[in-house]
Amino acid sequence: PVEETTYTIPAQTVSFLDPGNYPVLVVANPDEDDIFYSASGAGKAVLTISKPAQEEGGEDAGTVVKTADELLAALTAGKDAITLAAGTYDLTEVESVGTSGVVILSAPVTLTGEQGAIVKGGFKIAGEIAGEVTIQNLELDGKTTVGLPVEIGHSYKDSNDQTVYTPTSAEKVTIKDCYIHDYAKGLFYAQKAETLTVDQIHVEYVNILNNKIENIKTGQDGFDIRRGTFCNINFVGNSVANSFRETFRIDLDGGNVICQKLNIRRNTFYNVTNVSGKALLYVRAKIEDWKVADNLFIFPADHAGKFSRSTTAGYGAEFKNNFFYVEETAEAPNANIWSGDVSA
């Protein structure tokens, strides 16, 4: 937001733009959190980026960023493949982001970390994204204060103090090969957008693959869907420790949650959902095809949570080749390890 009638665009804002003409929308008095500027538009302008002279033999090295400001500039420029060089990207210390540390992703993008790339903060996927969002090979650090590494949807208060929800869709959301730790709430969250229909929050594939996840607090549930259509969910090959209230929560919400396939396979879970009255599986949506297979579940002897309190767990559910281990203590010297297949 600017107060004057003239404004100079900082170099870091345009440094990742390709040559060409870019429309600029000038908006009068938008709400602070109205990131899609649905408020009144006051006019339009054009920003022209000239093609720089290229050195002889020069090659395009792709979009590589080295600071948090460069990362935001590349996202603003619409770059769809961004490599984060080794280093720390503390989004909570970027003035335009704020202490929440949450950056909005509103276009298809792949964020890839080089070895040693650490992002302190989280990402919120919002808007009509005609493509895929991938976050890979990064250390995602919640600093114990950032809520979530990934959230679906965006909301804000309008001038009448009414909550406005942003319709959101994507073909695929993937988090893979990451080290994710120390978030205050959970891992993945799709909020209950009460004014939107089940089709207005729509993700075809959610893939959470081969991540190391630990020390996520119990402020919210781990993998938590409250409203929307999530056709195929794959939680495969992850190692999860000391985390979560409910590990998997998929609500029914009066039919406003649709999930066709849920695949939980080849994961290791240690001391998850150690909360009285809560459960590792809290699935109430009627999922047509869901499998829990080839997993290892390790629980402390004094584990307070339940394995399942899913009210529709028998609807198409298959449990196969899972192993369960309860740690030994002086009071319980014989460790309990067993496996079994259960199909409903």
Short mmCIF file of C-alpha atoms in Angstrom, two decimals:
data_model
loop_
_atom_site.label_atom_id
_atom_site.label_comp_id
_atom_site.label_asym_id
_atom_site.label_seq_id
_atom_site.Cartn_x
_atom_site.Cartn_y
_atom_site.Cartn_z
CA PRO A 1 0.00 0.00 0.00
CA VAL A 2 1.19 3.52 -0.82
CA GLU A 3 -0.01 6.94 0.31
CA GLU A 4 1.45 9.07 -2.50
CA THR A 5 0.35 9.43 -6.12
CA THR A 6 3.69 8.16 -7.43
CA TYR A 7 5.50 4.94 -6.62
CA THR A 8 8.89 3.56 -7.62
CA ILE A 9 8.93 -0.23 -7.97
CA PRO A 10 11.97 -1.63 -6.12
CA ALA A 11 14.57 -3.45 -8.19
CA GLN A 12 14.14 -6.66 -6.17
CA THR A 13 10.47 -6.76 -7.14
CA VAL A 14 11.19 -6.87 -10.88
CA SER A 15 14.59 -8.55 -10.93
CA PHE A 16 13.11 -11.97 -11.78
CA LEU A 17 10.63 -10.78 -14.40
CA ASP A 18 11.18 -11.91 -17.97
CA PRO A 19 11.32 -9.24 -20.69
CA GLY A 20 7.90 -8.10 -21.83
CA ASN A 21 4.89 -5.95 -20.93
CA TYR A 22 3.08 -6.53 -17.64
CA PRO A 23 -0.33 -5.09 -16.75
CA VAL A 24 -0.40 -3.24 -13.43
CA LEU A 25 -3.69 -2.95 -11.55
CA VAL A 26 -4.04 0.07 -9.29
CA VAL A 27 -6.52 -0.66 -6.51
CA ALA A 28 -8.13 1.96 -4.29
CA ASN A 29 -8.27 1.18 -0.56
CA PRO A 30 -8.17 -2.62 -0.58
CA ASP A 31 -8.63 -4.56 2.63
CA GLU A 32 -5.25 -5.41 4.13
CA ASP A 33 -5.61 -9.18 3.71
CA ASP A 34 -7.44 -9.07 0.37
CA ILE A 35 -4.52 -10.60 -1.51
CA PHE A 36 -6.55 -11.09 -4.70
CA TYR A 37 -7.72 -7.46 -4.70
CA SER A 38 -11.41 -8.07 -5.04
CA ALA A 39 -11.99 -4.49 -3.84
CA SER A 40 -12.57 -1.55 -6.20
CA GLY A 41 -10.06 -1.08 -9.01
CA ALA A 42 -8.99 2.48 -9.69
CA GLY A 43 -7.09 2.04 -12.92
CA LYS A 44 -4.50 0.16 -14.95
CA ALA A 45 -0.97 0.74 -16.19
CA VAL A 46 1.71 -1.21 -18.06
CA LEU A 47 5.17 -2.14 -16.78
CA THR A 48 7.71 -2.84 -19.52
CA ILE A 49 10.82 -4.95 -18.85
CA SER A 50 13.47 -4.61 -21.55
CA LYS A 51 15.64 -7.53 -22.57
CA PRO A 52 19.17 -7.04 -21.21
CA ALA A 53 22.20 -7.52 -23.38
CA GLN A 54 23.43 -11.11 -22.95
CA GLU A 55 27.09 -11.86 -22.71
CA GLU A 56 28.47 -13.97 -25.52
CA GLY A 57 28.27 -17.65 -24.61
CA GLY A 58 26.04 -16.91 -21.61
CA GLU A 59 23.51 -19.52 -20.59
CA ASP A 60 20.36 -19.25 -18.56
CA ALA A 61 21.10 -20.85 -15.18
CA GLY A 62 17.41 -20.92 -14.22
CA THR A 63 15.86 -19.17 -11.25
CA VAL A 64 18.17 -19.60 -8.29
CA VAL A 65 17.56 -17.52 -5.16
CA LYS A 66 19.82 -16.92 -2.19
CA THR A 67 17.75 -14.81 0.21
CA ALA A 68 14.18 -14.68 1.47
CA ASP A 69 13.62 -11.40 -0.41
CA GLU A 70 14.81 -13.00 -3.65
CA LEU A 71 12.48 -15.95 -3.05
CA LEU A 72 9.50 -13.62 -2.68
CA ALA A 73 10.54 -11.65 -5.75
CA ALA A 74 10.78 -14.82 -7.84
CA LEU A 75 7.32 -15.93 -6.65
CA THR A 76 5.89 -12.50 -7.41
CA ALA A 77 7.42 -12.69 -10.88
CA GLY A 78 5.55 -15.93 -11.50
CA LYS A 79 8.58 -18.18 -11.80
CA ASP A 80 7.39 -21.78 -11.88
CA ALA A 81 10.69 -23.50 -10.99
CA ILE A 82 12.73 -21.96 -8.18
CA THR A 83 15.87 -23.42 -6.63
CA LEU A 84 16.79 -22.28 -3.14
CA ALA A 85 20.55 -22.18 -2.65
CA ALA A 86 22.02 -23.44 0.62
CA GLY A 87 21.26 -21.04 3.44
CA THR A 88 18.47 -19.93 5.77
CA TYR A 89 15.31 -18.25 4.50
CA ASP A 90 13.59 -16.85 7.59
CA LEU A 91 10.20 -15.70 6.31
CA THR A 92 9.18 -14.51 9.78
CA GLU A 93 11.74 -11.71 9.50
CA VAL A 94 10.52 -10.40 6.14
CA GLU A 95 8.49 -7.23 6.70
CA SER A 96 6.03 -7.88 3.86
CA VAL A 97 5.27 -11.37 5.22
CA GLY A 98 5.01 -10.57 8.92
CA THR A 99 5.78 -12.64 11.97
CA SER A 100 3.38 -15.39 10.86
CA GLY A 101 6.02 -16.39 8.33
CA VAL A 102 3.37 -17.59 5.88
CA VAL A 103 3.79 -16.93 2.14
CA ILE A 104 0.89 -17.23 -0.31
CA LEU A 105 1.42 -19.49 -3.36
CA SER A 106 -1.19 -18.59 -5.96
CA ALA A 107 0.32 -20.05 -9.15
CA PRO A 108 1.96 -23.34 -10.20
CA VAL A 109 5.47 -23.60 -8.79
CA THR A 110 8.17 -26.09 -7.82
CA LEU A 111 10.37 -25.07 -4.91
CA THR A 112 13.54 -27.17 -4.73
CA GLY A 113 16.19 -26.80 -2.07
CA GLU A 114 19.87 -27.37 -2.57
CA GLN A 115 21.53 -29.33 0.22
CA GLY A 116 21.45 -27.08 3.29
CA ALA A 117 18.49 -24.89 2.27
CA ILE A 118 16.32 -24.10 5.32
CA VAL A 119 12.96 -22.30 5.18
CA LYS A 120 11.70 -20.92 8.47
CA GLY A 121 8.03 -20.33 7.83
CA GLY A 122 5.18 -21.88 5.89
CA PHE A 123 3.19 -21.76 2.67
CA LYS A 124 -0.49 -21.19 2.03
CA ILE A 125 -1.85 -22.41 -1.32
CA ALA A 126 -4.73 -20.20 -2.42
CA GLY A 127 -6.60 -19.27 -5.60
CA GLU A 128 -7.33 -21.04 -8.85
CA ILE A 129 -4.01 -22.74 -9.58
CA ALA A 130 -4.07 -24.34 -13.02
CA GLY A 131 -1.29 -26.79 -12.33
CA GLU A 132 0.89 -28.22 -9.57
CA VAL A 133 2.63 -26.99 -6.44
CA THR A 134 5.68 -28.99 -5.35
CA ILE A 135 7.89 -28.40 -2.30
CA GLN A 136 10.92 -30.68 -2.26
CA ASN A 137 14.32 -31.27 -0.71
CA LEU A 138 13.94 -28.50 1.87
CA GLU A 139 14.26 -28.27 5.61
CA LEU A 140 11.01 -26.67 6.79
CA ASP A 141 11.43 -25.22 10.27
CA GLY A 142 8.40 -23.91 12.17
CA LYS A 143 10.53 -22.29 14.90
CA THR A 144 7.86 -23.63 17.36
CA THR A 145 5.71 -20.57 16.53
CA VAL A 146 4.74 -20.90 12.85
CA GLY A 147 1.47 -22.83 12.59
CA LEU A 148 1.82 -25.07 9.53
CA PRO A 149 4.24 -25.80 6.70
CA VAL A 150 1.38 -26.13 4.17
CA GLU A 151 -2.22 -24.90 4.28
CA ILE A 152 -4.91 -25.01 1.60
CA GLY A 153 -7.11 -21.93 1.19
CA HIS A 154 -7.04 -18.35 2.45
CA SER A 155 -9.44 -16.21 4.47
CA TYR A 156 -9.55 -12.62 5.67
CA LYS A 157 -11.93 -10.15 7.31
CA ASP A 158 -13.60 -7.60 5.04
CA SER A 159 -14.51 -4.05 6.00
CA ASN A 160 -17.70 -5.35 7.63
CA ASP A 161 -15.72 -7.78 9.77
CA GLN A 162 -17.09 -10.71 7.78
CA THR A 163 -14.84 -13.65 6.96
CA VAL A 164 -14.18 -14.01 3.23
CA TYR A 165 -12.85 -17.35 1.95
CA THR A 166 -10.88 -17.71 -1.28
CA PRO A 167 -11.92 -20.56 -3.61
CA THR A 168 -8.86 -22.71 -4.21
CA SER A 169 -8.02 -25.47 -6.67
CA ALA A 170 -4.89 -27.28 -7.84
CA GLU A 171 -4.14 -30.36 -9.90
CA LYS A 172 -1.51 -31.64 -7.48
CA VAL A 173 0.13 -30.60 -4.22
CA THR A 174 3.31 -32.51 -3.39
CA ILE A 175 5.64 -32.32 -0.38
CA LYS A 176 8.55 -34.71 -0.73
CA ASP A 177 12.06 -35.40 0.51
CA CYS A 178 11.82 -32.71 3.19
CA TYR A 179 12.80 -32.48 6.84
CA ILE A 180 9.80 -30.90 8.57
CA HIS A 181 9.93 -30.00 12.24
CA ASP A 182 8.86 -27.76 15.12
CA TYR A 183 5.55 -26.39 13.84
CA ALA A 184 2.97 -25.21 16.36
CA LYS A 185 -0.18 -26.75 14.88
CA GLY A 186 0.17 -29.50 12.30
CA LEU A 187 1.46 -30.62 8.92
CA PHE A 188 -1.27 -30.09 6.30
CA TYR A 189 -4.56 -28.26 6.79
CA ALA A 190 -7.61 -27.50 4.66
CA GLN A 191 -9.75 -25.12 6.64
CA LYS A 192 -13.51 -25.32 7.07
CA ALA A 193 -14.42 -22.58 4.60
CA GLU A 194 -18.03 -22.25 5.69
CA THR A 195 -19.22 -20.05 2.81
CA LEU A 196 -17.71 -22.24 0.08
CA THR A 197 -19.16 -25.37 -1.49
CA VAL A 198 -17.36 -28.68 -1.54
CA ASP A 199 -16.24 -28.03 -5.15
CA GLN A 200 -14.71 -24.63 -4.42
CA ILE A 201 -11.83 -26.23 -2.53
CA HIS A 202 -10.55 -28.88 -4.93
CA VAL A 203 -7.19 -30.68 -5.15
CA GLU A 204 -6.92 -33.69 -7.42
CA TYR A 205 -3.79 -35.21 -5.78
CA VAL A 206 -2.13 -34.61 -2.43
CA ASN A 207 1.23 -36.40 -2.18
CA ILE A 208 3.27 -36.39 1.03
CA LEU A 209 6.26 -38.59 0.22
CA ASN A 210 9.54 -39.61 1.85
CA ASN A 211 9.70 -36.87 4.46
CA LYS A 212 11.18 -36.86 7.95
CA ILE A 213 8.63 -35.21 10.25
CA GLU A 214 9.16 -34.60 13.96
CA ASN A 215 8.30 -32.42 16.93
CA ILE A 216 5.05 -31.00 15.57
CA LYS A 217 3.02 -29.62 18.47
CA THR A 218 -0.59 -30.55 19.22
CA GLY A 219 -2.22 -27.17 18.54
CA GLN A 220 -4.11 -28.76 15.66
CA ASP A 221 -4.30 -32.11 13.90
CA GLY A 222 -1.53 -33.49 11.68
CA PHE A 223 -3.10 -34.16 8.28
CA ASP A 224 -6.34 -32.26 8.72
CA ILE A 225 -9.11 -31.77 6.14
CA ARG A 226 -12.25 -29.90 7.22
CA ARG A 227 -13.90 -29.05 3.87
CA GLY A 228 -13.32 -29.60 0.17
CA THR A 229 -12.69 -32.23 -2.48
CA PHE A 230 -9.38 -34.10 -2.25
CA CYS A 231 -9.62 -36.91 -4.76
CA ASN A 232 -6.41 -38.85 -4.12
CA ILE A 233 -4.31 -38.63 -0.95
CA ASN A 234 -0.97 -40.45 -0.75
CA PHE A 235 0.97 -40.45 2.53
CA VAL A 236 3.85 -42.77 1.67
CA GLY A 237 7.38 -43.45 2.88
CA ASN A 238 7.45 -40.90 5.70
CA SER A 239 9.07 -41.10 9.12
CA VAL A 240 6.99 -39.33 11.78
CA ALA A 241 8.01 -38.89 15.44
CA ASN A 242 6.75 -37.09 18.54
CA SER A 243 4.00 -35.22 16.76
CA PHE A 244 0.31 -34.43 16.29
CA ARG A 245 -2.97 -34.38 18.17
CA GLU A 246 -5.03 -36.51 15.76
CA THR A 247 -2.58 -37.80 13.12
CA PHE A 248 -5.11 -38.12 10.28
CA ARG A 249 -8.36 -36.19 10.53
CA ILE A 250 -10.73 -36.14 7.57
CA ASP A 251 -14.11 -34.73 8.51
CA LEU A 252 -17.53 -35.51 7.14
CA ASP A 253 -18.84 -31.94 7.49
CA GLY A 254 -22.34 -32.82 6.34
CA GLY A 255 -21.04 -34.19 3.05
CA ASN A 256 -18.80 -31.18 2.38
CA VAL A 257 -15.66 -33.33 2.37
CA ILE A 258 -15.09 -35.66 -0.60
CA CYS A 259 -12.14 -38.01 -0.74
CA GLN A 260 -12.06 -40.92 -3.17
CA LYS A 261 -8.75 -42.59 -2.28
CA LEU A 262 -6.59 -42.50 0.85
CA ASN A 263 -3.29 -44.38 0.75
CA ILE A 264 -1.20 -44.62 3.95
CA ARG A 265 1.71 -46.95 3.16
CA ARG A 266 5.31 -47.74 4.12
CA ASN A 267 5.54 -45.16 6.92
CA THR A 268 7.12 -45.31 10.36
CA PHE A 269 5.16 -43.65 13.17
CA TYR A 270 6.80 -43.19 16.58
CA ASN A 271 4.90 -41.68 19.51
CA VAL A 272 2.26 -39.90 17.45
CA THR A 273 -1.08 -38.75 18.91
CA ASN A 274 0.01 -39.19 22.50
CA VAL A 275 -3.03 -37.20 23.65
CA SER A 276 -5.82 -38.59 25.79
CA GLY A 277 -9.07 -39.11 23.88
CA LYS A 278 -7.47 -38.47 20.48
CA ALA A 279 -6.67 -41.02 17.77
CA LEU A 280 -4.14 -41.68 15.06
CA LEU A 281 -7.01 -42.27 12.63
CA TYR A 282 -10.00 -39.95 12.91
CA VAL A 283 -11.66 -40.45 9.55
CA ARG A 284 -15.34 -39.60 9.27
CA ALA A 285 -15.63 -38.96 5.54
CA LYS A 286 -16.92 -41.90 3.51
CA ILE A 287 -13.82 -42.66 1.46
CA GLU A 288 -14.45 -45.09 -1.37
CA ASP A 289 -10.99 -46.71 -1.30
CA TRP A 290 -8.53 -46.38 1.54
CA LYS A 291 -5.63 -48.52 2.60
CA VAL A 292 -3.37 -48.56 5.64
CA ALA A 293 -0.59 -51.01 4.74
CA ASP A 294 3.06 -51.87 5.34
CA ASN A 295 3.46 -49.37 8.20
CA LEU A 296 5.34 -49.61 11.49
CA PHE A 297 3.64 -48.07 14.53
CA ILE A 298 5.76 -47.65 17.69
CA PHE A 299 4.12 -46.48 20.92
CA PRO A 300 5.54 -45.69 24.37
CA ALA A 301 4.19 -47.94 27.11
CA ASP A 302 2.28 -44.99 28.59
CA HIS A 303 0.80 -43.85 25.27
CA ALA A 304 -2.43 -41.94 25.99
CA GLY A 305 -4.06 -41.85 22.55
CA LYS A 306 -6.11 -44.33 20.57
CA PHE A 307 -5.36 -45.99 17.26
CA SER A 308 -8.72 -45.20 15.68
CA ARG A 309 -11.97 -43.46 16.47
CA SER A 310 -13.10 -43.31 12.86
CA THR A 311 -16.86 -43.37 12.62
CA THR A 312 -16.84 -44.56 9.00
CA ALA A 313 -13.64 -46.61 9.15
CA GLY A 314 -15.39 -49.64 7.72
CA TYR A 315 -16.38 -47.92 4.51
CA GLY A 316 -13.98 -49.43 1.96
CA ALA A 317 -11.10 -49.61 4.45
CA GLU A 318 -8.30 -52.16 4.23
CA PHE A 319 -5.61 -52.66 6.89
CA LYS A 320 -2.81 -54.96 5.76
CA ASN A 321 0.69 -55.99 6.84
CA ASN A 322 1.10 -53.36 9.55
CA PHE A 323 3.37 -53.87 12.54
CA PHE A 324 2.71 -52.51 16.04
CA TYR A 325 5.30 -52.27 18.79
CA VAL A 326 4.88 -51.10 22.38
CA GLU A 327 8.08 -50.13 24.15
CA GLU A 328 9.26 -52.04 27.20
CA THR A 329 9.36 -50.50 30.67
CA ALA A 330 10.10 -51.85 34.13
CA GLU A 331 6.35 -52.10 34.67
CA ALA A 332 5.83 -53.78 31.30
CA PRO A 333 8.98 -55.81 30.65
CA ASN A 334 7.60 -57.83 27.74
CA ALA A 335 7.45 -55.65 24.67
CA ASN A 336 4.36 -56.25 22.62
CA ILE A 337 4.93 -56.59 18.89
CA TRP A 338 2.30 -57.94 16.58
CA SER A 339 1.04 -57.60 13.05
CA GLY A 340 -2.16 -58.35 11.30
CA ASP A 341 -4.45 -57.85 8.33
CA VAL A 342 -7.86 -56.36 8.87
CA SER A 343 -10.26 -55.63 6.06
CA ALA A 344 -13.71 -54.18 6.56
#
